[in-house]
Structure formats: C-alpha cells, structure tokens
mmCIF file of C-alpha atoms and ligand atoms in Angstrom:
data_model
loop_
_atom_site.group_PDB
_atom_site.id
_atom_site.type_symbol
_atom_site.label_atom_id
_atom_site.label_comp_id
_atom_site.label_asym_id
_atom_site.label_seq_id
_atom_site.Cartn_x
_atom_site.Cartn_y
_atom_site.Cartn_z
ATOM 1 C CA MET D 1 -15.496 -5.968 1.926
ATOM 2 C CA TRP D 2 -12.303 -6.363 -0.032
ATOM 3 C CA GLU D 3 -11.200 -8.005 -3.234
ATOM 4 C CA TYR D 4 -7.634 -9.119 -3.901
ATOM 5 C CA LYS D 5 -5.893 -8.134 -7.129
ATOM 6 C CA LYS D 6 -3.299 -10.690 -8.090
ATOM 7 C CA ARG D 7 -0.438 -8.269 -8.784
ATOM 8 C CA LEU D 8 1.703 -5.847 -6.785
ATOM 9 C CA GLU D 9 0.762 -2.163 -6.887
ATOM 10 C CA TYR D 10 4.402 -1.539 -7.837
ATOM 11 C CA PRO D 11 6.726 -4.279 -9.162
ATOM 12 C CA VAL D 12 9.439 -5.877 -6.993
ATOM 13 C CA LYS D 13 12.203 -7.882 -8.630
ATOM 14 C CA ILE D 14 15.358 -8.230 -6.542
ATOM 15 C CA LYS D 15 18.301 -10.127 -8.029
ATOM 16 C CA ASN D 16 20.590 -10.304 -4.969
ATOM 17 C CA PRO D 17 19.409 -11.539 -1.550
ATOM 18 C CA ASN D 18 20.533 -9.370 1.362
ATOM 19 C CA PRO D 19 19.304 -10.569 4.792
ATOM 20 C CA ALA D 20 20.984 -7.689 6.662
ATOM 21 C CA LEU D 21 18.921 -5.210 4.629
ATOM 22 C CA ALA D 22 15.752 -7.268 5.207
ATOM 23 C CA LYS D 23 16.336 -6.920 8.957
ATOM 24 C CA VAL D 24 16.130 -3.134 8.564
ATOM 25 C CA ILE D 25 13.291 -2.917 6.024
ATOM 26 C CA ILE D 26 11.042 -5.176 8.148
ATOM 27 C CA SER D 27 10.319 -2.091 10.284
ATOM 28 C CA GLN D 28 8.099 -0.821 7.461
ATOM 29 C CA LEU D 29 6.017 -3.992 7.787
ATOM 30 C CA GLY D 30 5.542 -4.272 11.536
ATOM 31 C CA GLY D 31 7.422 -1.357 13.103
ATOM 32 C CA PRO D 32 5.960 1.711 14.849
ATOM 33 C CA ASP D 33 5.371 3.580 11.562
ATOM 34 C CA GLY D 34 5.004 0.601 9.237
ATOM 35 C CA GLU D 35 2.358 -0.260 6.661
ATOM 36 C CA LEU D 36 0.421 -2.748 8.806
ATOM 37 C CA GLY D 37 -0.100 -0.120 11.509
ATOM 38 C CA ALA D 38 -0.968 2.484 8.877
ATOM 39 C CA SER D 39 -3.663 0.305 7.354
ATOM 40 C CA MET D 40 -5.131 -0.718 10.721
ATOM 41 C CA ARG D 41 -5.114 2.887 11.944
ATOM 42 C CA TYR D 42 -7.185 4.234 9.056
ATOM 43 C CA LEU D 43 -9.482 1.240 8.615
ATOM 44 C CA ASN D 44 -10.380 1.288 12.321
ATOM 45 C CA GLN D 45 -10.738 5.067 12.571
ATOM 46 C CA ARG D 46 -13.118 5.428 9.624
ATOM 47 C CA TYR D 47 -16.382 4.246 11.199
ATOM 48 C CA VAL D 48 -17.096 7.362 13.243
ATOM 49 C CA ALA D 49 -15.731 9.919 10.768
ATOM 50 C CA PRO D 50 -18.207 12.843 10.704
ATOM 51 C CA CYS D 51 -18.709 13.109 6.936
ATOM 52 C CA ASN D 52 -18.771 10.783 3.948
ATOM 53 C CA GLN D 53 -15.757 12.282 2.235
ATOM 54 C CA VAL D 54 -13.545 11.657 5.257
ATOM 55 C CA LYS D 55 -14.931 8.105 5.490
ATOM 56 C CA ALA D 56 -13.872 7.696 1.844
ATOM 57 C CA ILE D 57 -10.362 9.077 2.421
ATOM 58 C CA LEU D 58 -9.788 6.758 5.412
ATOM 59 C CA SER D 59 -11.215 3.704 3.591
ATOM 60 C CA ASP D 60 -9.287 4.284 0.377
ATOM 61 C CA ILE D 61 -5.926 5.140 1.965
ATOM 62 C CA GLY D 62 -6.344 2.250 4.454
ATOM 63 C CA THR D 63 -6.887 -0.031 1.467
ATOM 64 C CA GLU D 64 -3.829 1.278 -0.381
ATOM 65 C CA GLU D 65 -1.732 0.660 2.755
ATOM 66 C CA LEU D 66 -2.668 -3.045 2.512
ATOM 67 C CA ALA D 67 -1.117 -3.034 -0.964
ATOM 68 C CA HIS D 68 1.976 -1.368 0.525
ATOM 69 C CA MET D 69 2.208 -4.098 3.171
ATOM 70 C CA GLU D 70 2.319 -6.567 0.312
ATOM 71 C CA ILE D 71 5.098 -4.626 -1.475
ATOM 72 C CA VAL D 72 7.233 -4.500 1.703
ATOM 73 C CA SER D 73 6.580 -8.216 2.283
ATOM 74 C CA ALA D 74 7.597 -9.017 -1.316
ATOM 75 C CA ILE D 75 10.851 -7.094 -0.754
ATOM 76 C CA LEU D 76 11.493 -9.077 2.469
ATOM 77 C CA TYR D 77 10.629 -12.382 0.793
ATOM 78 C CA GLN D 78 12.984 -11.773 -2.117
ATOM 79 C CA LEU D 79 15.816 -10.425 0.068
ATOM 80 C CA THR D 80 15.800 -13.642 2.141
ATOM 81 C CA LYS D 81 15.327 -16.227 -0.622
ATOM 82 C CA GLY D 82 17.856 -19.052 -1.071
ATOM 83 C CA LEU D 83 20.154 -18.148 1.840
ATOM 84 C CA SER D 84 22.839 -20.495 3.174
ATOM 85 C CA ILE D 85 23.265 -21.004 6.930
ATOM 86 C CA LYS D 86 26.629 -19.247 6.632
ATOM 87 C CA GLU D 87 24.977 -16.149 5.113
ATOM 88 C CA ILE D 88 22.270 -16.241 7.771
ATOM 89 C CA LYS D 89 24.831 -16.309 10.583
ATOM 90 C CA GLU D 90 27.192 -13.715 9.122
ATOM 91 C CA SER D 91 24.461 -11.198 8.285
ATOM 92 C CA GLY D 92 22.954 -11.203 11.777
ATOM 93 C CA PHE D 93 19.716 -12.588 10.346
ATOM 94 C CA ASP D 94 20.078 -15.582 12.720
ATOM 95 C CA THR D 95 18.171 -13.859 15.538
ATOM 96 C CA TYR D 96 15.106 -13.570 13.275
ATOM 97 C CA PHE D 97 15.668 -16.937 11.588
ATOM 98 C CA VAL D 98 15.539 -18.868 14.863
ATOM 99 C CA ASP D 99 11.888 -17.888 15.439
ATOM 100 C CA HIS D 100 10.542 -17.437 11.918
ATOM 101 C CA THR D 101 12.951 -19.197 9.489
ATOM 102 C CA THR D 102 12.301 -17.058 6.372
ATOM 103 C CA GLY D 103 8.586 -16.600 7.047
ATOM 104 C CA ILE D 104 7.259 -13.032 6.995
ATOM 105 C CA TYR D 105 6.384 -11.822 10.500
ATOM 106 C CA PRO D 106 5.418 -8.210 11.311
ATOM 107 C CA GLN D 107 7.977 -6.768 13.681
ATOM 108 C CA ALA D 108 10.161 -3.677 14.057
ATOM 109 C CA ALA D 109 13.841 -3.729 13.066
ATOM 110 C CA SER D 110 14.594 -3.879 16.792
ATOM 111 C CA GLY D 111 12.736 -7.230 16.988
ATOM 112 C CA THR D 112 9.679 -5.877 18.825
ATOM 113 C CA PRO D 113 6.552 -7.580 17.402
ATOM 114 C CA PHE D 114 3.870 -5.431 15.781
ATOM 115 C CA SER D 115 1.665 -3.760 18.367
ATOM 116 C CA ALA D 116 -1.715 -2.038 18.099
ATOM 117 C CA LEU D 117 -0.271 0.344 20.728
ATOM 118 C CA THR D 118 1.526 2.083 17.830
ATOM 119 C CA PHE D 119 -1.744 3.732 16.740
ATOM 120 C CA GLN D 120 -4.966 5.153 18.113
ATOM 121 C CA SER D 121 -8.613 5.283 17.200
ATOM 122 C CA THR D 122 -9.861 7.987 19.532
ATOM 123 C CA GLY D 123 -13.387 8.497 18.193
ATOM 124 C CA ASP D 124 -12.483 12.161 17.698
ATOM 125 C CA PRO D 125 -11.777 12.930 14.024
ATOM 126 C CA ILE D 126 -9.615 15.994 14.709
ATOM 127 C CA ALA D 127 -7.357 13.981 17.008
ATOM 128 C CA ASP D 128 -7.357 11.006 14.594
ATOM 129 C CA LEU D 129 -6.644 13.017 11.437
ATOM 130 C CA THR D 130 -3.870 14.941 13.193
ATOM 131 C CA GLU D 131 -2.329 11.586 14.150
ATOM 132 C CA ASP D 132 -2.741 10.413 10.545
ATOM 133 C CA LEU D 133 -0.820 13.434 9.239
ATOM 134 C CA ALA D 134 2.027 12.695 11.659
ATOM 135 C CA ALA D 135 1.913 8.992 10.755
ATOM 136 C CA GLU D 136 2.435 9.763 7.071
ATOM 137 C CA GLN D 137 5.416 11.989 7.881
ATOM 138 C CA LYS D 138 6.924 9.304 10.126
ATOM 139 C CA ALA D 139 6.509 6.642 7.441
ATOM 140 C CA ARG D 140 8.095 9.002 4.898
ATOM 141 C CA LEU D 141 11.130 9.652 7.107
ATOM 142 C CA THR D 142 11.543 5.917 7.806
ATOM 143 C CA TYR D 143 11.707 5.359 4.041
ATOM 144 C CA ASP D 144 14.255 8.176 3.839
ATOM 145 C CA ASN D 145 16.362 6.351 6.444
ATOM 146 C CA ILE D 146 16.006 3.074 4.516
ATOM 147 C CA LEU D 147 17.221 4.901 1.392
ATOM 148 C CA ARG D 148 20.268 6.074 3.384
ATOM 149 C CA LEU D 149 21.021 2.428 4.261
ATOM 150 C CA ALA D 150 20.207 0.646 0.979
ATOM 151 C CA ASP D 151 22.497 0.719 -2.078
ATOM 152 C CA ASP D 152 20.783 -1.888 -4.251
ATOM 153 C CA PRO D 153 18.775 -0.141 -7.017
ATOM 154 C CA ASP D 154 16.367 -3.135 -7.130
ATOM 155 C CA VAL D 155 15.432 -2.329 -3.517
ATOM 156 C CA ARG D 156 15.609 1.459 -3.730
ATOM 157 C CA ASP D 157 13.177 1.636 -6.649
ATOM 158 C CA PRO D 158 10.051 0.246 -4.869
ATOM 159 C CA ILE D 159 11.076 2.023 -1.629
ATOM 160 C CA LYS D 160 11.061 5.344 -3.524
ATOM 161 C CA PHE D 161 7.561 4.572 -4.792
ATOM 162 C CA LEU D 162 6.349 3.869 -1.236
ATOM 163 C CA ARG D 163 7.973 7.080 0.020
ATOM 164 C CA ALA D 164 6.220 9.128 -2.658
ATOM 165 C CA ARG D 165 2.841 7.681 -1.661
ATOM 166 C CA GLU D 166 3.281 8.871 1.943
ATOM 167 C CA ILE D 167 3.536 12.425 0.641
ATOM 168 C CA VAL D 168 0.293 12.056 -1.354
ATOM 169 C CA HIS D 169 -1.463 10.525 1.673
ATOM 170 C CA PHE D 170 -0.295 13.441 3.836
ATOM 171 C CA GLN D 171 -1.832 15.847 1.339
ATOM 172 C CA ARG D 172 -5.172 13.973 1.273
ATOM 173 C CA PHE D 173 -5.382 13.755 5.077
ATOM 174 C CA GLY D 174 -4.689 17.496 5.247
ATOM 175 C CA GLU D 175 -7.702 18.056 2.995
ATOM 176 C CA GLY D 176 -9.781 15.703 5.172
ATOM 177 C CA LEU D 177 -8.862 17.599 8.334
ATOM 178 C CA ARG D 178 -9.809 20.872 6.647
ATOM 179 C CA MET D 179 -13.210 19.440 5.657
ATOM 180 C CA VAL D 180 -13.916 18.471 9.264
ATOM 181 C CA GLN D 181 -12.806 21.849 10.586
ATOM 182 C CA ASP D 182 -14.796 23.755 7.955
ATOM 183 C CA GLN D 183 -17.948 22.183 9.399
ATOM 184 C CA LEU D 184 -17.230 23.590 12.860
ATOM 185 C CA ASP D 185 -17.860 27.169 13.899
ATOM 186 C CA ALA D 186 -15.695 29.541 15.894
ATOM 187 C CA LYS D 187 -17.293 28.520 19.178
ATOM 188 C CA ASN D 188 -16.632 24.806 19.030
ATOM 189 C CA PHE D 189 -13.410 24.874 17.015
ATOM 190 C CA TYR D 190 -11.019 22.391 18.680
ATOM 191 C CA ALA D 191 -13.069 22.290 21.882
ATOM 192 C CA PHE D 192 -15.577 19.595 20.870
ATOM 193 C CA ASN D 193 -15.449 16.147 19.400
ATOM 194 C CA PRO D 194 -17.480 16.586 16.170
ATOM 195 C CA SER D 195 -18.286 12.850 16.122
ATOM 196 C CA PHE D 196 -19.674 12.757 19.678
ATOM 197 C CA ASP D 197 -20.600 16.202 21.001
ATOM 198 C CA LEU D 198 -22.459 17.603 17.977
ATOM 199 C CA MET S 1 10.722 -7.630 -20.806
ATOM 200 C CA ASP S 2 8.432 -10.105 -22.580
ATOM 201 C CA ALA S 3 5.005 -9.249 -23.995
ATOM 202 C CA LYS S 4 3.170 -10.716 -20.989
ATOM 203 C CA ASN S 5 5.000 -8.572 -18.461
ATOM 204 C CA LYS S 6 4.849 -5.514 -20.690
ATOM 205 C CA LEU S 7 1.068 -5.806 -20.697
ATOM 206 C CA LEU S 8 0.983 -6.484 -16.942
ATOM 207 C CA ASN S 9 3.047 -3.348 -16.343
ATOM 208 C CA LYS S 10 0.618 -1.325 -18.438
ATOM 209 C CA ILE S 11 -2.277 -2.678 -16.353
ATOM 210 C CA ARG S 12 -0.384 -1.764 -13.193
ATOM 211 C CA GLN S 13 0.203 1.773 -14.453
ATOM 212 C CA TYR S 14 -3.414 2.287 -15.501
ATOM 213 C CA TYR S 15 -4.719 0.907 -12.214
ATOM 214 C CA PHE S 16 -2.302 3.042 -10.219
ATOM 215 C CA SER S 17 -3.605 6.118 -12.065
ATOM 216 C CA LEU S 18 -7.086 5.077 -10.904
ATOM 217 C CA VAL S 19 -5.987 4.557 -7.283
ATOM 218 C CA ASP S 20 -4.352 7.976 -7.204
ATOM 219 C CA ALA S 21 -7.332 9.628 -8.919
ATOM 220 C CA ASN S 22 -9.659 7.914 -6.431
ATOM 221 C CA LEU S 23 -7.888 9.595 -3.504
ATOM 222 C CA TYR S 24 -7.903 12.947 -5.317
ATOM 223 C CA LEU S 25 -11.599 12.720 -6.184
ATOM 224 C CA ASP S 26 -12.483 11.890 -2.561
ATOM 225 C CA SER S 27 -11.572 15.473 -1.692
ATOM 226 C CA HIS S 28 -12.300 17.054 -5.129
ATOM 227 C CA PRO S 29 -15.522 15.272 -6.159
ATOM 228 C CA THR S 30 -16.608 17.848 -8.758
ATOM 229 C CA CYS S 31 -13.257 18.455 -10.480
ATOM 230 C CA LYS S 32 -14.021 18.054 -14.201
ATOM 231 C CA GLU S 33 -10.409 17.346 -15.111
ATOM 232 C CA GLY S 34 -10.149 14.722 -12.365
ATOM 233 C CA LEU S 35 -13.348 13.011 -13.488
ATOM 234 C CA ALA S 36 -12.202 12.945 -17.124
ATOM 235 C CA TYR S 37 -8.814 11.548 -16.056
ATOM 236 C CA PHE S 38 -10.528 8.789 -14.089
ATOM 237 C CA LYS S 39 -12.785 7.847 -17.022
ATOM 238 C CA LYS S 40 -9.852 7.746 -19.431
ATOM 239 C CA TYR S 41 -7.788 5.377 -17.282
ATOM 240 C CA LYS S 42 -10.760 3.227 -16.357
ATOM 241 C CA ASP S 43 -11.350 2.441 -20.042
ATOM 242 C CA LEU S 44 -7.641 1.796 -20.678
ATOM 243 C CA TYR S 45 -7.437 -0.453 -17.598
ATOM 244 C CA GLU S 46 -10.478 -2.525 -18.466
ATOM 245 C CA GLU S 47 -9.362 -3.042 -22.036
ATOM 246 C CA ALA S 48 -5.828 -4.113 -21.026
ATOM 247 C CA LYS S 49 -7.080 -6.334 -18.186
ATOM 248 C CA GLU S 50 -9.452 -8.147 -20.517
ATOM 249 C CA GLU S 51 -6.668 -8.741 -23.035
ATOM 250 C CA TYR S 52 -4.280 -10.028 -20.354
ATOM 251 C CA GLU S 53 -6.781 -12.392 -18.781
ATOM 252 C CA LYS S 54 -7.785 -13.777 -22.180
ATOM 253 C CA LYS S 55 -4.154 -14.403 -23.169
ATOM 254 C CA TYR S 56 -2.434 -15.227 -19.874
ATOM 255 C CA ALA S 57 -3.875 -15.504 -16.367
ATOM 256 C CA PRO S 58 -6.629 -14.194 -14.081
ATOM 257 C CA LEU S 59 -5.924 -11.009 -12.106
ATOM 258 C CA ASP S 60 -8.925 -11.292 -9.804
ATOM 259 C CA PHE S 61 -10.979 -14.262 -8.610
ATOM 260 C CA LEU S 62 -13.978 -13.315 -10.742
ATOM 261 C CA SER S 63 -11.871 -14.167 -13.811
ATOM 262 C CA GLY S 64 -10.544 -17.320 -12.113
ATOM 263 C CA ILE S 65 -11.869 -19.795 -14.703
ATOM 264 C CA LYS S 66 -9.661 -20.187 -17.780
ATOM 265 C CA ASP S 67 -9.994 -22.970 -20.375
ATOM 266 C CA ASP S 68 -12.583 -24.673 -18.141
ATOM 267 C CA LYS S 69 -10.086 -24.894 -15.267
ATOM 268 C CA TRP S 70 -9.636 -22.972 -11.996
ATOM 269 C CA ALA S 71 -6.541 -20.993 -13.005
ATOM 270 C CA TRP S 72 -6.679 -18.495 -10.100
ATOM 271 C CA ALA S 73 -4.890 -20.750 -7.625
ATOM 272 C CA SER S 74 -2.376 -22.405 -9.921
ATOM 273 C CA GLU S 75 -0.734 -19.376 -11.535
ATOM 274 C CA PRO S 76 2.333 -17.845 -9.735
ATOM 275 C CA TRP S 77 1.729 -15.276 -6.974
ATOM 276 C CA PRO S 78 2.977 -11.692 -7.327
ATOM 277 C CA TRP S 79 5.566 -11.544 -4.529
ATOM 278 C CA GLU S 80 7.675 -14.273 -6.130
ATOM 279 C CA GLY S 81 9.296 -11.799 -8.520
ATOM 280 C CA SER S 82 8.391 -13.752 -11.641
ATOM 281 C CA GLU S 83 6.543 -10.749 -12.993
ATOM 282 C CA ASN S 84 8.234 -7.975 -15.026
HETATM 283 FE FE1 FE2 O 201 0.626 6.074 3.719
#
C-alpha cells in the first residue's frame, strides 16, 4: 500500500505564470517518457521480478516517480494560475484550455493523451530492466530539452532536480539488471526468461 | 524564508537523503557506510518532523489530529506554492 506525505519531494515556487511553457512541460506528466508512465511501468513490472532486491528497486523507484508526477503537476498548476483569456489565447494554451480549463490532465506536449502503450510489462526481467534503463535515459533527455526551452530559474531549479534523479535511477536499474544476469549461467544467458523458464 | 518553511525544507532534505539511501541500499544491502548514513538521517528526520507537526501542521494522515481537530484536510496542499 501507499501513504501520502503532505509535501513535495522538491519545492516548487513559481512567481510568473507561463502557459506556453506549461504546454511543453506537460510531456513529462503524460508524454511518452513522462513520470506517470515511468511509475506505472515499474510498479506493474515488479510482481514477477526474479529476486527480492529487484522487486525492491522497482517498488521504490516506482514510488519515487509518483512524487515526481506531483512535482511536474505542481509546476503545471503554478504556471497556469491566474491567467486572463487574452494570455490564454496569445500563448497557444487555448487548445488545452478548451478541454481541461486549467485542470491537470496527463498528455504529451503534442496533445496526445497518456497511453499505457508507452511502456511494457513483458514478464521477462531482462527485457523489462533493459526497457527501464532506456526509459530513464529518455526521461533525462526530455528534461535536457525542457532546460533548453525554459529560461525561468523558478522552473529550471525543480527540473534540474528531476533530471538528476533520472541519472540515479539509471544507475540503480543497471545494478538490478546485473543482479538478474549474475544468477544466470553461460548456457541460459539471454536465451531464457528467468521469471518463467527457470 | 520564515521559520516554518525553514524547518519544512530541513525535513524535505532529510527525507530525500533517506529516499536516495533506500535506493542505494536496495542494491548494496550490507554497505556499512550506507547503513550508518540511513540511521543518521532517519533520526534527524523523525526529530524535525515531530517538531514541525507539534508547532505547525500534520505531514501525514497519522498525525492528522491537532488541537483536537482534524487538521490534515484543512491545511494548505503542497502544490499551491505556499511552502518555502
Ligand atoms: Fe526516473
């Protein structure tokens, strides 16, 4: 089960609303490499992991990704607070506003709603953990692109925190993959699903 | 930054140290340094959390009762930017 902590993992305090920037950053909520997909990927994959340590890594990183979803959502909420209709029209935020007003809805920057098709749970830990490593790199590079597009230090600061966490997660998943592979021998290396065939 | 938010930031830092140490210990469960680090920040976190909840507001639902009232639901929520 889960328990909510009533605080952000990293603080978000944005002085100036910027709906155009929100339209870009929303990809890290509901886009192909966003935090919602990250959390769902790991929390769904964990059940058939072949050893307890890998179950722990998937559970704990999946849980931290929920906190990251909340940070991204706080950024979106504060970037779209107190807007006038003129600002909404001029920023291009009107295409989002018409469906969601300023509610937080998980979608990609392109407008595509969040889809479970952005991740897999294959039942094969080598395939899953290899996907997880790629997912962390893709999230990291999306944050790099956001940092190329965002000037506001109030926005850049929490984005830099989120970017740094992707690098730590990549490291931990690398260790998890090595643990799984260390339990295989030369004969079944890569050729078997250690959660099903062994 | 006022005293309330200074303390909240401390709690956030201590808890983040625990989150990061948790991930590290998952793959290094016998690392003595890692275990000592975890213990150190767990004590600091618990002490600061207790102080904050006594003085200001609950941070989890288990501490939701304050001054004989249900304070959990009435205090501001973290995404509103009123913290720090
Ligand atoms: Fe991550």
